[in-house]
mmCIF file of C-alpha atoms and ligand atoms in Angstrom:
data_model
loop_
_atom_site.group_PDB
_atom_site.id
_atom_site.type_symbol
_atom_site.label_atom_id
_atom_site.label_comp_id
_atom_site.label_asym_id
_atom_site.label_seq_id
_atom_site.Cartn_x
_atom_site.Cartn_y
_atom_site.Cartn_z
ATOM 1 C CA UNK P 3 0.000 0.000 0.000
ATOM 2 C CA UNK P 4 1.472 3.316 -1.045
ATOM 3 C CA UNK P 5 -1.226 5.932 -1.518
ATOM 4 C CA UNK P 6 -2.075 8.119 1.480
ATOM 5 C CA UNK P 7 -5.818 7.440 1.490
ATOM 6 C CA UNK P 8 -5.427 3.717 0.873
ATOM 7 C CA UNK P 9 -3.190 3.526 3.937
ATOM 8 C CA UNK P 10 -5.458 5.823 5.964
ATOM 9 C CA UNK P 11 -8.435 3.591 5.229
ATOM 10 C CA UNK P 12 -6.908 0.109 5.375
ATOM 11 C CA UNK P 13 -3.824 -0.037 7.627
ATOM 12 C CA UNK P 14 -4.709 -1.481 11.048
ATOM 13 C CA UNK P 15 -8.085 -2.693 9.784
ATOM 14 C CA UNK P 16 -7.317 -5.701 7.616
ATOM 15 C CA UNK P 17 -10.394 -8.012 7.640
ATOM 16 C CA UNK P 18 -8.135 -11.082 7.305
ATOM 17 C CA UNK P 19 -6.653 -10.228 10.722
ATOM 18 C CA UNK P 20 -10.044 -9.773 12.441
ATOM 19 C CA UNK P 21 -11.701 -12.641 14.271
ATOM 20 C CA UNK P 22 -14.952 -12.331 12.275
ATOM 21 C CA UNK P 23 -13.656 -10.601 9.172
ATOM 22 C CA UNK P 24 -14.801 -7.154 10.379
ATOM 23 C CA UNK P 25 -13.956 -4.386 7.896
ATOM 24 C CA UNK P 26 -13.664 -1.860 10.732
ATOM 25 C CA UNK P 27 -11.742 -2.403 13.941
ATOM 26 C CA UNK P 28 -13.927 -3.616 16.825
ATOM 27 C CA UNK P 29 -13.744 -1.657 20.106
ATOM 28 C CA UNK P 30 -12.045 -3.887 22.673
ATOM 29 C CA UNK P 31 -13.234 -2.617 26.051
ATOM 30 C CA UNK P 32 -11.789 -5.374 28.235
ATOM 31 C CA UNK P 33 -9.266 -3.893 30.667
ATOM 32 C CA UNK P 34 -7.522 -7.218 31.221
ATOM 33 C CA UNK P 35 -6.812 -10.410 29.258
ATOM 34 C CA UNK P 36 -6.838 -13.941 30.664
ATOM 35 C CA UNK P 37 -3.657 -16.003 30.640
ATOM 36 C CA UNK P 38 -3.643 -19.754 30.079
ATOM 37 C CA UNK P 39 -1.003 -20.417 32.708
ATOM 38 C CA UNK P 40 0.682 -18.533 35.559
ATOM 39 C CA UNK P 41 4.275 -19.196 34.581
ATOM 40 C CA UNK P 42 4.264 -19.412 30.823
ATOM 41 C CA UNK P 43 5.180 -16.169 29.056
ATOM 42 C CA UNK P 44 2.540 -15.832 26.369
ATOM 43 C CA UNK P 45 2.325 -13.685 23.294
ATOM 44 C CA UNK P 46 -0.530 -11.193 23.265
ATOM 45 C CA UNK P 47 -2.320 -8.820 25.555
ATOM 46 C CA UNK P 48 -2.030 -8.653 29.354
ATOM 47 C CA UNK P 49 -3.517 -5.390 30.619
ATOM 48 C CA UNK P 50 -5.128 -2.632 28.590
ATOM 49 C CA UNK P 51 -2.791 0.203 29.679
ATOM 50 C CA UNK P 52 0.193 -1.794 28.383
ATOM 51 C CA UNK P 53 -1.518 -2.814 25.155
ATOM 52 C CA UNK P 54 -5.041 -2.848 23.749
ATOM 53 C CA UNK P 55 -6.054 -4.318 20.375
ATOM 54 C CA UNK P 56 -8.104 -1.273 19.308
ATOM 55 C CA UNK P 57 -5.381 1.189 20.312
ATOM 56 C CA UNK P 58 -2.770 -0.961 18.600
ATOM 57 C CA UNK P 59 -4.808 -0.941 15.378
ATOM 58 C CA UNK P 60 -4.851 2.863 15.549
ATOM 59 C CA UNK P 61 -1.119 2.965 16.297
ATOM 60 C CA UNK P 62 -0.412 0.984 13.104
ATOM 61 C CA UNK P 63 -2.525 3.443 11.127
ATOM 62 C CA UNK P 64 -0.799 6.455 12.731
ATOM 63 C CA UNK P 65 2.628 5.047 11.835
ATOM 64 C CA UNK P 66 1.553 4.493 8.208
ATOM 65 C CA UNK P 67 0.432 8.126 7.820
ATOM 66 C CA UNK P 68 3.883 9.484 8.761
ATOM 67 C CA UNK P 69 5.804 6.771 6.855
ATOM 68 C CA UNK P 70 7.043 5.665 10.285
ATOM 69 C CA UNK P 71 7.965 2.289 11.697
ATOM 70 C CA UNK P 72 6.105 2.882 14.969
ATOM 71 C CA UNK P 73 3.118 4.835 16.276
ATOM 72 C CA UNK P 74 1.930 5.437 19.837
ATOM 73 C CA UNK P 75 -1.408 6.911 20.953
ATOM 74 C CA UNK P 76 -1.873 9.072 24.051
ATOM 75 C CA UNK P 77 -4.772 10.623 25.954
ATOM 76 C CA UNK P 78 -3.998 14.153 24.668
ATOM 77 C CA UNK P 79 -1.407 16.042 22.662
ATOM 78 C CA UNK P 80 0.074 17.324 25.930
ATOM 79 C CA UNK P 81 0.188 13.779 27.345
ATOM 80 C CA UNK P 82 2.195 12.771 24.248
ATOM 81 C CA UNK P 83 4.537 15.749 24.769
ATOM 82 C CA UNK P 84 5.006 15.010 28.482
ATOM 83 C CA UNK P 85 5.803 11.387 27.747
ATOM 84 C CA UNK P 86 8.421 12.355 25.128
ATOM 85 C CA UNK P 87 10.180 14.641 27.656
ATOM 86 C CA UNK P 88 9.948 12.152 30.536
ATOM 87 C CA UNK P 89 11.177 9.277 28.381
ATOM 88 C CA UNK P 90 14.172 10.964 26.776
ATOM 89 C CA UNK P 91 15.425 13.687 29.151
ATOM 90 C CA UNK P 92 16.732 13.975 32.680
ATOM 91 C CA UNK P 93 17.658 16.719 35.137
ATOM 92 C CA UNK P 94 19.957 19.416 33.677
ATOM 93 C CA UNK P 95 19.270 18.415 30.057
ATOM 94 C CA UNK P 96 18.623 21.350 27.755
ATOM 95 C CA UNK P 97 16.078 21.806 24.957
ATOM 96 C CA UNK P 98 16.228 24.426 22.190
ATOM 97 C CA UNK P 99 12.625 25.241 21.233
ATOM 98 C CA UNK P 100 10.901 27.428 18.636
ATOM 99 C CA UNK P 101 9.724 30.587 20.410
ATOM 100 C CA UNK P 102 6.295 30.431 18.728
ATOM 101 C CA UNK P 103 4.523 27.335 20.120
ATOM 102 C CA UNK P 104 1.044 26.399 21.313
ATOM 103 C CA UNK P 105 0.574 28.188 24.688
ATOM 104 C CA UNK P 106 -0.096 24.901 26.502
ATOM 105 C CA UNK P 107 3.202 23.461 25.252
ATOM 106 C CA UNK P 108 5.115 26.444 26.661
ATOM 107 C CA UNK P 109 3.170 26.133 29.917
ATOM 108 C CA UNK P 110 4.203 22.452 30.141
ATOM 109 C CA UNK P 111 7.841 23.409 29.524
ATOM 110 C CA UNK P 112 8.031 26.465 31.812
ATOM 111 C CA UNK P 113 5.662 25.612 34.625
ATOM 112 C CA UNK P 114 6.065 21.831 34.865
ATOM 113 C CA UNK P 115 9.220 20.446 33.252
ATOM 114 C CA UNK P 116 11.494 23.256 34.498
ATOM 115 C CA UNK P 117 10.565 22.247 38.070
ATOM 116 C CA UNK P 118 12.180 18.893 37.332
ATOM 117 C CA UNK P 119 15.410 20.536 36.201
ATOM 118 C CA UNK P 120 14.931 20.488 32.399
ATOM 119 C CA UNK P 121 16.135 23.716 30.782
ATOM 120 C CA UNK P 122 14.585 25.441 27.758
ATOM 121 C CA UNK P 123 15.899 28.147 25.446
ATOM 122 C CA UNK P 124 13.493 29.711 22.942
ATOM 123 C CA UNK P 125 14.743 30.914 19.578
ATOM 124 C CA UNK P 126 13.278 32.231 16.361
ATOM 125 C CA UNK P 127 13.726 28.949 14.498
ATOM 126 C CA UNK P 128 12.731 30.494 11.150
ATOM 127 C CA UNK P 129 16.468 31.005 10.881
ATOM 128 C CA UNK P 130 18.269 27.622 11.334
ATOM 129 C CA UNK P 131 21.466 29.374 12.478
ATOM 130 C CA UNK P 132 19.571 30.679 15.550
ATOM 131 C CA UNK P 133 19.035 27.056 16.548
ATOM 132 C CA UNK P 134 22.730 26.274 16.080
ATOM 133 C CA UNK P 135 23.786 29.276 18.209
ATOM 134 C CA UNK P 136 21.545 28.197 21.110
ATOM 135 C CA UNK P 137 22.990 24.661 21.334
ATOM 136 C CA UNK P 138 24.948 24.148 24.574
ATOM 137 C CA UNK P 139 27.042 21.361 26.092
ATOM 138 C CA UNK P 140 23.941 19.863 27.783
ATOM 139 C CA UNK P 141 21.534 20.271 24.839
ATOM 140 C CA UNK P 142 19.730 17.012 24.049
ATOM 141 C CA UNK P 143 16.698 17.996 22.006
ATOM 142 C CA UNK P 144 15.390 20.473 19.439
ATOM 143 C CA UNK P 145 11.625 21.118 19.653
ATOM 144 C CA UNK P 146 9.829 22.576 16.643
ATOM 145 C CA UNK P 147 6.312 23.318 15.605
ATOM 146 C CA UNK P 148 5.887 24.057 11.889
ATOM 147 C CA UNK P 149 3.704 25.818 10.891
ATOM 148 C CA UNK P 150 3.503 27.410 14.340
ATOM 149 C CA UNK P 151 0.479 28.125 16.455
ATOM 150 C CA UNK P 152 -0.739 30.877 16.109
ATOM 151 C CA UNK P 153 1.553 32.845 13.738
ATOM 152 C CA UNK P 154 2.062 30.230 11.003
ATOM 153 C CA UNK P 155 5.849 30.613 11.055
ATOM 154 C CA UNK P 156 7.864 27.819 9.469
ATOM 155 C CA UNK P 157 11.023 25.978 10.481
ATOM 156 C CA UNK P 158 13.208 24.319 7.837
ATOM 157 C CA UNK P 159 13.024 20.744 9.151
ATOM 158 C CA UNK P 160 15.771 19.411 6.862
ATOM 159 C CA UNK P 161 18.278 22.180 7.614
ATOM 160 C CA UNK P 162 17.657 22.065 11.370
ATOM 161 C CA UNK P 163 17.829 18.238 11.468
ATOM 162 C CA UNK P 164 21.228 18.395 9.767
ATOM 163 C CA UNK P 165 22.497 20.870 12.391
ATOM 164 C CA UNK P 166 21.057 18.735 15.216
ATOM 165 C CA UNK P 167 22.493 15.481 13.930
ATOM 166 C CA UNK P 168 26.047 16.849 13.878
ATOM 167 C CA UNK P 169 25.651 16.730 17.681
ATOM 168 C CA UNK P 170 23.356 13.646 17.981
ATOM 169 C CA UNK P 171 20.462 15.773 19.203
ATOM 170 C CA UNK P 172 16.892 14.524 18.919
ATOM 171 C CA UNK P 173 14.616 16.604 16.675
ATOM 172 C CA UNK P 174 10.933 16.655 17.652
ATOM 173 C CA UNK P 175 8.400 18.191 15.255
ATOM 174 C CA UNK P 176 4.838 18.988 16.266
ATOM 175 C CA UNK P 177 3.045 18.408 12.957
ATOM 176 C CA UNK P 178 -0.463 19.193 14.224
ATOM 177 C CA UNK P 179 -1.132 22.216 11.976
ATOM 178 C CA UNK P 180 -0.037 20.629 8.693
ATOM 179 C CA UNK P 181 -1.383 17.110 9.400
ATOM 180 C CA UNK P 182 0.431 14.106 7.863
ATOM 181 C CA UNK P 183 -1.465 14.721 4.638
ATOM 182 C CA UNK P 184 0.525 17.885 3.911
ATOM 183 C CA UNK P 185 3.852 17.267 5.652
ATOM 184 C CA UNK P 186 5.953 14.309 6.838
ATOM 185 C CA UNK P 187 8.762 15.532 9.149
ATOM 186 C CA UNK P 188 10.449 12.111 9.505
ATOM 187 C CA UNK P 189 11.027 12.043 5.739
ATOM 188 C CA UNK P 190 12.787 15.417 6.103
ATOM 189 C CA UNK P 191 15.160 14.161 8.823
ATOM 190 C CA UNK P 192 13.273 14.661 12.115
ATOM 191 C CA UNK P 193 13.474 11.884 14.723
ATOM 192 C CA UNK P 194 10.066 12.231 16.358
ATOM 193 C CA UNK P 195 6.803 13.588 14.990
ATOM 194 C CA UNK P 196 3.918 14.394 17.270
ATOM 195 C CA UNK P 197 0.274 15.347 16.794
ATOM 196 C CA UNK P 198 -2.564 16.581 18.865
ATOM 197 C CA UNK P 199 -5.023 14.107 17.303
ATOM 198 C CA UNK P 200 -7.746 16.269 18.847
ATOM 199 C CA UNK P 201 -7.290 18.364 15.706
ATOM 200 C CA UNK P 202 -7.183 17.199 12.047
ATOM 201 C CA UNK P 203 -6.632 13.474 12.693
ATOM 202 C CA UNK P 204 -9.791 13.178 14.810
ATOM 203 C CA UNK P 205 -11.307 15.862 12.626
ATOM 204 C CA UNK P 206 -14.746 16.167 14.225
ATOM 205 C CA UNK P 207 -14.091 17.960 17.550
ATOM 206 C CA UNK P 208 -15.269 14.946 19.528
ATOM 207 C CA UNK P 209 -12.082 13.336 20.835
ATOM 208 C CA UNK P 210 -9.011 14.579 22.746
ATOM 209 C CA UNK P 211 -5.888 12.595 21.967
ATOM 210 C CA UNK P 212 -2.210 12.645 21.032
ATOM 211 C CA UNK P 213 0.120 10.649 18.796
ATOM 212 C CA UNK P 214 3.851 10.084 18.434
ATOM 213 C CA UNK P 215 5.499 8.452 15.409
ATOM 214 C CA UNK P 216 9.156 7.354 15.152
ATOM 215 C CA UNK P 217 11.514 5.174 13.125
ATOM 216 C CA UNK P 218 14.351 4.620 15.594
ATOM 217 C CA UNK P 219 14.071 1.339 17.563
ATOM 218 C CA UNK P 220 15.795 2.660 20.681
ATOM 219 C CA UNK P 221 13.685 5.827 20.897
ATOM 220 C CA UNK P 222 10.558 3.738 20.319
ATOM 221 C CA UNK P 223 11.403 1.300 23.140
ATOM 222 C CA UNK P 224 11.893 4.203 25.572
ATOM 223 C CA UNK P 225 8.626 5.848 24.514
ATOM 224 C CA UNK P 226 6.705 2.573 24.643
ATOM 225 C CA UNK P 227 8.054 1.842 28.147
ATOM 226 C CA UNK P 228 7.026 5.310 29.349
ATOM 227 C CA UNK P 229 3.630 5.164 27.625
ATOM 228 C CA UNK P 230 2.881 2.270 29.983
ATOM 229 C CA UNK P 231 4.883 3.499 32.982
ATOM 230 C CA UNK P 232 3.406 7.025 32.923
ATOM 231 C CA UNK P 233 0.015 5.724 31.784
ATOM 232 C CA UNK P 234 -1.402 8.548 29.648
ATOM 233 C CA UNK P 235 -2.940 6.185 27.065
ATOM 234 C CA UNK P 236 -5.818 6.750 24.619
ATOM 235 C CA UNK P 237 -9.009 4.820 25.482
ATOM 236 C CA UNK P 238 -10.335 2.104 23.126
ATOM 237 C CA UNK P 239 -13.416 4.143 22.214
ATOM 238 C CA UNK P 240 -11.368 7.273 21.482
ATOM 239 C CA UNK P 241 -8.912 5.140 19.471
ATOM 240 C CA UNK P 242 -11.807 3.942 17.364
ATOM 241 C CA UNK P 243 -13.096 7.500 16.864
ATOM 242 C CA UNK P 244 -9.663 8.612 15.662
ATOM 243 C CA UNK P 245 -9.455 5.677 13.221
ATOM 244 C CA UNK P 246 -12.849 6.678 11.871
ATOM 245 C CA UNK P 247 -11.687 10.285 11.507
ATOM 246 C CA UNK P 248 -8.440 9.397 9.748
ATOM 247 C CA UNK P 249 -10.228 7.613 6.896
ATOM 248 C CA UNK P 250 -11.475 10.948 5.523
ATOM 249 C CA UNK P 251 -8.354 12.981 6.359
ATOM 250 C CA UNK P 252 -7.281 13.451 2.735
ATOM 251 C CA UNK P 253 -10.646 14.700 1.475
ATOM 252 C CA UNK P 254 -11.097 16.919 4.504
ATOM 253 C CA UNK P 255 -7.612 18.463 4.182
ATOM 254 C CA UNK P 256 -8.159 19.232 0.480
ATOM 255 C CA UNK P 257 -11.321 21.127 1.357
ATOM 256 C CA UNK P 258 -9.828 22.840 4.444
ATOM 257 C CA UNK P 259 -7.025 24.124 2.250
ATOM 258 C CA UNK P 260 -9.249 25.263 -0.595
ATOM 259 C CA UNK P 261 -11.494 27.193 1.802
ATOM 260 C CA UNK P 262 -8.511 28.630 3.730
ATOM 261 C CA UNK P 263 -6.852 29.881 0.545
ATOM 262 C CA UNK P 264 -10.087 31.626 -0.567
ATOM 263 C CA UNK P 265 -10.523 33.234 2.857
ATOM 264 C CA UNK P 266 -6.849 34.247 3.127
ATOM 265 C CA UNK P 267 -7.082 36.032 -0.231
ATOM 266 C CA UNK P 268 -10.413 37.645 0.715
ATOM 267 C CA UNK P 269 -8.953 38.931 4.007
ATOM 268 C CA UNK P 270 -5.733 40.114 2.372
ATOM 269 C CA UNK P 271 -7.727 42.392 0.086
ATOM 270 C CA UNK P 272 -10.048 43.708 2.781
ATOM 271 C CA UNK P 273 -9.486 47.387 3.667
ATOM 272 C CA UNK P 274 -10.012 46.750 7.405
ATOM 273 C CA UNK P 275 -7.319 44.031 7.562
ATOM 274 C CA UNK P 276 -3.757 44.958 8.487
ATOM 275 C CA UNK P 277 -2.035 41.658 7.814
ATOM 276 C CA UNK P 278 -2.785 37.988 7.017
ATOM 277 C CA UNK P 279 -0.614 35.036 8.094
ATOM 278 C CA UNK P 280 -1.105 32.025 5.784
ATOM 279 C CA UNK P 281 1.784 30.030 4.256
ATOM 280 C CA UNK P 282 -0.152 29.599 1.009
ATOM 281 C CA UNK P 283 -0.086 33.323 0.221
ATOM 282 C CA UNK P 284 2.836 34.484 -1.905
ATOM 283 C CA UNK P 285 3.129 37.403 0.553
ATOM 284 C CA UNK P 286 4.040 34.953 3.361
ATOM 285 C CA UNK P 287 7.764 35.531 4.028
ATOM 286 C CA UNK P 288 8.441 31.765 4.007
ATOM 287 C CA UNK P 289 6.145 30.832 1.121
ATOM 288 C CA UNK P 290 9.046 29.254 -0.799
ATOM 289 C CA UNK P 291 9.957 27.014 2.168
ATOM 290 C CA UNK P 292 6.293 26.048 2.522
ATOM 291 C CA UNK P 293 6.242 24.982 -1.145
ATOM 292 C CA UNK P 294 9.410 22.966 -0.628
ATOM 293 C CA UNK P 295 8.634 21.058 2.559
ATOM 294 C CA UNK P 296 4.831 20.860 2.525
ATOM 295 C CA UNK P 297 2.462 19.356 -0.040
ATOM 296 C CA UNK P 298 -0.235 21.868 0.843
ATOM 297 C CA UNK P 299 -0.712 24.821 3.166
ATOM 298 C CA UNK P 300 -3.448 23.606 5.497
ATOM 299 C CA UNK P 301 -6.580 25.135 6.956
ATOM 300 C CA UNK P 302 -5.184 27.445 9.655
ATOM 301 C CA UNK P 303 -4.670 31.182 9.258
ATOM 302 C CA UNK P 304 -4.351 34.248 11.476
ATOM 303 C CA UNK P 305 -4.876 37.934 10.790
ATOM 304 C CA UNK P 306 -4.672 41.365 12.384
ATOM 305 C CA UNK P 307 -7.426 43.910 11.995
ATOM 306 C CA UNK P 308 -6.751 47.590 11.650
ATOM 307 C CA UNK P 309 -7.505 48.848 15.151
ATOM 308 C CA UNK P 310 -6.952 47.002 18.399
ATOM 309 C CA UNK P 311 -8.384 44.533 20.884
ATOM 310 C CA UNK P 312 -11.845 46.129 21.017
ATOM 311 C CA UNK P 313 -12.309 45.781 17.250
ATOM 312 C CA UNK P 314 -11.098 42.165 17.383
ATOM 313 C CA UNK P 315 -13.525 41.310 20.201
ATOM 314 C CA UNK P 316 -16.435 42.899 18.323
ATOM 315 C CA UNK P 317 -15.433 41.060 15.165
ATOM 316 C CA UNK P 318 -15.334 37.560 16.659
ATOM 317 C CA UNK P 319 -18.484 38.115 18.710
ATOM 318 C CA UNK P 320 -20.486 39.147 15.615
ATOM 319 C CA UNK P 321 -20.055 35.845 13.782
ATOM 320 C CA UNK P 322 -22.748 33.196 13.539
ATOM 321 C CA UNK P 323 -21.148 30.259 11.690
ATOM 322 C CA UNK P 324 -17.619 30.513 13.096
ATOM 323 C CA UNK P 325 -17.829 29.338 16.708
ATOM 324 C CA UNK P 326 -15.849 31.449 19.196
ATOM 325 C CA UNK P 327 -13.827 28.540 20.534
ATOM 326 C CA UNK P 328 -10.352 27.176 21.222
ATOM 327 C CA UNK P 329 -9.080 24.102 19.345
ATOM 328 C CA UNK P 330 -8.871 23.610 15.609
ATOM 329 C CA UNK P 331 -8.892 21.052 12.816
ATOM 330 C CA UNK P 332 -12.532 19.997 13.000
ATOM 331 C CA UNK P 333 -15.006 20.100 10.113
ATOM 332 C CA UNK P 334 -16.635 23.201 11.649
ATOM 333 C CA UNK P 335 -15.003 26.636 11.443
ATOM 334 C CA UNK P 336 -13.683 28.109 14.696
ATOM 335 C CA UNK P 337 -12.329 31.544 15.536
ATOM 336 C CA UNK P 338 -10.461 32.810 18.589
ATOM 337 C CA UNK P 339 -8.216 35.517 20.053
ATOM 338 C CA UNK P 340 -4.877 33.916 21.045
ATOM 339 C CA UNK P 341 -3.980 36.698 23.529
ATOM 340 C CA UNK P 342 -7.135 36.050 25.558
ATOM 341 C CA UNK P 343 -7.652 32.361 24.852
ATOM 342 C CA UNK P 344 -5.107 29.769 23.556
ATOM 343 C CA UNK P 345 -2.014 31.785 24.492
ATOM 344 C CA UNK P 346 -3.344 33.484 27.639
ATOM 345 C CA UNK P 347 -1.010 31.359 29.802
ATOM 346 C CA UNK P 348 1.947 33.337 28.370
ATOM 347 C CA UNK P 349 2.784 36.784 29.747
ATOM 348 C CA UNK P 350 2.059 39.826 27.552
ATOM 349 C CA UNK P 351 5.831 40.343 27.104
ATOM 350 C CA UNK P 352 6.318 36.745 25.985
ATOM 351 C CA UNK P 353 3.505 37.109 23.469
ATOM 352 C CA UNK P 354 4.759 40.429 22.157
ATOM 353 C CA UNK P 355 8.297 39.103 21.801
ATOM 354 C CA UNK P 356 7.132 36.515 19.252
ATOM 355 C CA UNK P 357 4.626 38.862 17.592
ATOM 356 C CA UNK P 358 1.260 37.808 19.056
ATOM 357 C CA UNK P 359 -0.600 41.115 19.245
ATOM 358 C CA UNK P 360 -3.740 41.541 21.367
ATOM 359 C CA UNK P 361 -5.708 42.087 18.170
ATOM 360 C CA UNK P 362 -4.527 38.864 16.479
ATOM 361 C CA UNK P 363 -7.411 36.662 15.334
ATOM 362 C CA UNK P 364 -6.832 32.951 14.632
ATOM 363 C CA UNK P 365 -9.118 31.024 12.296
ATOM 364 C CA UNK P 366 -9.537 27.288 11.896
ATOM 365 C CA UNK P 367 -11.225 27.188 8.504
ATOM 366 C CA UNK P 368 -13.742 24.354 8.355
ATOM 367 C CA UNK P 369 -15.155 22.502 5.378
ATOM 368 C CA UNK P 370 -18.492 24.328 5.116
ATOM 369 C CA UNK P 371 -19.473 26.169 1.898
ATOM 370 C CA UNK P 372 -16.905 28.927 1.563
ATOM 371 C CA UNK P 373 -19.457 31.513 0.369
ATOM 372 C CA UNK P 374 -21.321 31.098 3.674
ATOM 373 C CA UNK P 375 -18.071 31.527 5.590
ATOM 374 C CA UNK P 376 -17.200 34.724 3.726
ATOM 375 C CA UNK P 377 -20.704 36.077 4.295
ATOM 376 C CA UNK P 378 -20.222 35.382 8.018
ATOM 377 C CA UNK P 379 -16.890 37.245 8.030
ATOM 378 C CA UNK P 380 -18.681 40.201 6.419
ATOM 379 C CA UNK P 381 -20.911 40.235 9.529
ATOM 380 C CA UNK P 382 -17.729 40.531 11.595
ATOM 381 C CA UNK P 383 -16.567 43.587 9.630
ATOM 382 C CA UNK P 384 -20.019 45.153 9.957
ATOM 383 C CA UNK P 385 -19.917 44.361 13.707
ATOM 384 C CA UNK P 386 -16.732 46.419 14.196
ATOM 385 C CA UNK P 387 -18.536 49.539 13.045
ATOM 386 C CA UNK P 388 -21.434 49.183 15.493
HETATM 387 O O1 P1T E 23 -5.041 19.800 23.378
HETATM 388 P P1 P1T E 23 -4.112 18.654 23.237
HETATM 389 O O2 P1T E 23 -4.676 17.469 22.507
HETATM 390 O O3 P1T E 23 -3.471 18.246 24.539
HETATM 391 O O4 P1T E 23 -2.896 19.123 22.267
HETATM 392 C C1 P1T E 23 -2.018 20.148 22.622
HETATM 393 C C2 P1T E 23 -1.486 20.808 21.388
HETATM 394 C C3 P1T E 23 -0.249 20.452 20.909
HETATM 395 N N1 P1T E 23 0.281 21.022 19.803
HETATM 396 C C4 P1T E 23 -0.397 21.950 19.101
HETATM 397 C C5 P1T E 23 0.224 22.552 17.888
HETATM 398 C C6 P1T E 23 -1.675 22.347 19.513
HETATM 399 O O5 P1T E 23 -2.314 23.269 18.780
HETATM 400 C C7 P1T E 23 -2.236 21.773 20.692
HETATM 401 C C8 P1T E 23 -3.581 22.177 21.202
HETATM 402 N N2 P1T E 23 -4.047 23.407 20.698
HETATM 403 C C9 P1T E 23 -5.232 24.002 21.032
HETATM 404 C C10 P1T E 23 -6.124 23.483 21.886
HETATM 405 C C11 P1T E 23 -5.489 25.296 20.340
HETATM 406 O O6 P1T E 23 -6.628 25.795 20.347
HETATM 407 O O7 P1T E 23 -4.539 25.813 19.765
#
């Protein structure tokens, strides 16, 4: 199987491997599995935290999407991130991270992991040399998000992986915004790719989950051990929901992108808009890199209105189709203000340093009819004037 959709639909759900020839994976709810004898070491399942047939079917599918050898499913994107850090780092290890990251990821780094003696340095990773300059004697890991949340900045995965591998550092890429349909970081040299499956992989805003995909046997064994030892696993029902979501990932992503491109161009030409951030626009400063390392530009965009916070609040509160909500990647369009919502856990200085203004509006463009979405945005512009 080579094609993306063929893998997304069939891997992990082969009827010849199912007890009754099911064409979709059954949901195995049993928390424990009977052994035939006390002493004999048997193949198969023991306890559902350590391994569950439904979760394992999903993990095979996840691996296939990122052209990876292994996949692991977690109870949230942050659970996946925590497990990566706990599995691979120890006290006094240092991580060089992109300075524009999901607010919850920075909160995990600064308010949790730093208490356990892990050090973080944030750099503008749009320039690979900034990553090189921040590497210290105790650096063990490079942490990237590309495109970033919420400013859609890009990191050159290939160039940064080459720098990292001169020093045997582990490169982690959060691929949530692009989804595996548009970008495969392992193919570009990264060691670990992670997703909040809550977003495009689940696709329907009805499951919180995380995923990690790797090729390296040693890294996999450490992650697998900690998945069980830490225990932040995805439930069988949620695993099944994610498998169901993944089957339509390709068709959804095509539509997300088409709608996002239309809306990005509409916003860019609007007289009340100061600036649009979308890697698919030729005005995006890293548009060439986006063309090189991604197969499409995704469904996420941000923009600044002319005016300030008050205008932005009026705008988002005037919409009817776009829900004013955190999260992203579902079939329904969402809109939010990072400064007050997804990135509120960062201080104002931290936000301003990376360029997140109070008036920044982030849009997760859904797969509704784009004319209806544009009409709704018109309501937002009318709302500013009231
Ligand atoms: O929410 P959770 O499944 O734990 O995933 C965390 C996470 C990790 N990485 C990226 C790039 C993310 O965007 C997120 C979650 N983001 C939101 C909830 C949001 O609205 O941006």
